[in-house]
Amino acid sequence: MAEVLESSYTFLKLWDLSRKFRNRNEPIELKTAPADFRFPTTNQTRHCFTRYIEFHRCLAAKGDNSGECEKFAKYYRSLCPGEWVERWNEQRGNGTFPGPL
């Protein structure tokens, strides 16, 4: 019985939340990185790595406050697992990152 009450409560919370978003009249736009024809296969590992490098090259060229680099950040964040990004950030900090930046 407790499981039924808990699932009903969860459903009501989600329904209320969705109602709030519907009443905002703002479209919710979900995006991921666009297709990149340099990586035609289903394995997106190189695509992820390349987008990460592109983002950091953009920051180096245009500065940390450049809004132009934000699209690259969105791309690599949608493609790359968080654990990889954390490891790459540590490697960049230690000067042991394997890629060209």
Tab-separated table of C-alpha atoms in Angstrom:
chain	number	residue	atom	x	y	z
A	1	MET	CA	0.000	0.000	0.000
A	2	ALA	CA	2.872	2.375	0.817
A	3	GLU	CA	4.350	1.798	-2.653
A	4	VAL	CA	1.062	2.769	-4.292
A	5	LEU	CA	0.844	5.953	-2.235
A	6	GLU	CA	4.442	6.845	-3.007
A	7	SER	CA	4.008	6.307	-6.755
A	8	SER	CA	0.756	8.312	-6.701
A	9	TYR	CA	2.511	11.135	-4.889
A	10	THR	CA	5.369	11.074	-7.413
A	11	PHE	CA	2.908	11.110	-10.308
A	12	LEU	CA	1.081	14.111	-8.853
A	13	LYS	CA	4.342	16.013	-8.361
A	14	LEU	CA	5.388	15.341	-11.959
A	15	TRP	CA	1.951	16.252	-13.284
A	16	ASP	CA	2.007	19.537	-11.361
A	17	LEU	CA	5.494	20.314	-12.645
A	18	SER	CA	4.522	19.588	-16.257
A	19	ARG	CA	1.449	21.801	-15.879
A	20	LYS	CA	3.660	24.688	-14.769
A	21	PHE	CA	5.852	24.304	-17.838
A	22	ARG	CA	2.872	24.050	-20.182
A	23	ASN	CA	1.446	27.283	-18.789
A	24	ARG	CA	4.655	29.191	-19.495
A	25	ASN	CA	3.993	29.119	-23.258
A	26	GLU	CA	7.700	28.804	-23.860
A	27	PRO	CA	8.824	26.047	-26.185
A	28	ILE	CA	11.247	23.598	-24.655
A	29	GLU	CA	14.054	23.015	-27.085
A	30	LEU	CA	16.268	19.965	-26.740
A	31	LYS	CA	19.470	19.927	-28.771
A	32	THR	CA	22.553	17.842	-29.161
A	33	ALA	CA	25.657	18.267	-31.268
A	34	PRO	CA	24.916	18.349	-34.993
A	35	ALA	CA	26.025	15.508	-37.212
A	36	ASP	CA	29.670	15.723	-38.150
A	37	PHE	CA	30.518	13.911	-41.360
A	38	ARG	CA	34.097	13.384	-40.233
A	39	PHE	CA	32.639	10.742	-37.899
A	40	PRO	CA	30.146	8.707	-39.945
A	41	THR	CA	30.076	5.591	-37.776
A	42	THR	CA	27.959	5.087	-34.689
A	43	ASN	CA	30.927	5.194	-32.294
A	44	GLN	CA	31.097	8.840	-31.248
A	45	THR	CA	34.288	8.680	-29.168
A	46	ARG	CA	36.415	10.661	-31.632
A	47	HIS	CA	33.557	13.100	-32.200
A	48	CYS	CA	33.395	13.736	-28.448
A	49	PHE	CA	37.165	14.192	-28.147
A	50	THR	CA	37.295	16.540	-31.140
A	51	ARG	CA	34.480	18.731	-29.794
A	52	TYR	CA	36.253	18.938	-26.415
A	53	ILE	CA	39.458	20.060	-28.134
A	54	GLU	CA	37.562	22.551	-30.340
A	55	PHE	CA	36.028	24.127	-27.236
A	56	HIS	CA	39.380	24.598	-25.511
A	57	ARG	CA	41.028	25.897	-28.687
A	58	CYS	CA	38.209	28.423	-29.008
A	59	LEU	CA	38.727	29.543	-25.398
A	60	ALA	CA	42.455	29.941	-26.022
A	61	ALA	CA	41.858	31.970	-29.183
A	62	LYS	CA	38.935	34.146	-28.087
A	63	GLY	CA	39.215	34.275	-24.291
A	64	ASP	CA	37.281	32.723	-21.431
A	65	ASN	CA	34.384	35.178	-21.632
A	66	SER	CA	33.651	34.615	-25.307
A	67	GLY	CA	30.089	33.534	-25.983
A	68	GLU	CA	31.175	32.159	-29.349
A	69	CYS	CA	32.714	29.131	-27.635
A	70	GLU	CA	29.531	28.155	-25.804
A	71	LYS	CA	28.222	26.113	-28.738
A	72	PHE	CA	31.317	23.899	-28.575
A	73	ALA	CA	30.779	23.450	-24.841
A	74	LYS	CA	27.206	22.315	-25.475
A	75	TYR	CA	28.399	19.910	-28.145
A	76	TYR	CA	31.036	18.163	-26.065
A	77	ARG	CA	28.815	18.092	-22.973
A	78	SER	CA	26.082	16.332	-24.928
A	79	LEU	CA	28.491	13.799	-26.443
A	80	CYS	CA	31.081	13.059	-23.758
A	81	PRO	CA	30.603	11.077	-20.544
A	82	GLY	CA	31.211	13.208	-17.465
A	83	GLU	CA	33.968	10.915	-16.200
A	84	TRP	CA	35.987	11.505	-19.362
A	85	VAL	CA	35.614	15.267	-19.110
A	86	GLU	CA	36.694	15.230	-15.461
A	87	ARG	CA	39.765	13.163	-16.331
A	88	TRP	CA	40.655	15.399	-19.285
A	89	ASN	CA	40.288	18.509	-17.110
A	90	GLU	CA	42.653	16.981	-14.547
A	91	GLN	CA	45.121	16.061	-17.296
A	92	ARG	CA	45.018	19.585	-18.713
A	93	GLY	CA	45.679	20.949	-15.224
A	94	ASN	CA	48.641	18.597	-14.778
A	95	GLY	CA	50.011	19.240	-18.270
A	96	THR	CA	49.556	15.599	-19.316
A	97	PHE	CA	46.588	15.961	-21.689
A	98	PRO	CA	47.195	13.717	-24.724
A	99	GLY	CA	45.551	15.929	-27.336
A	100	PRO	CA	46.689	19.033	-29.171
A	101	LEU	CA	45.313	22.174	-27.535
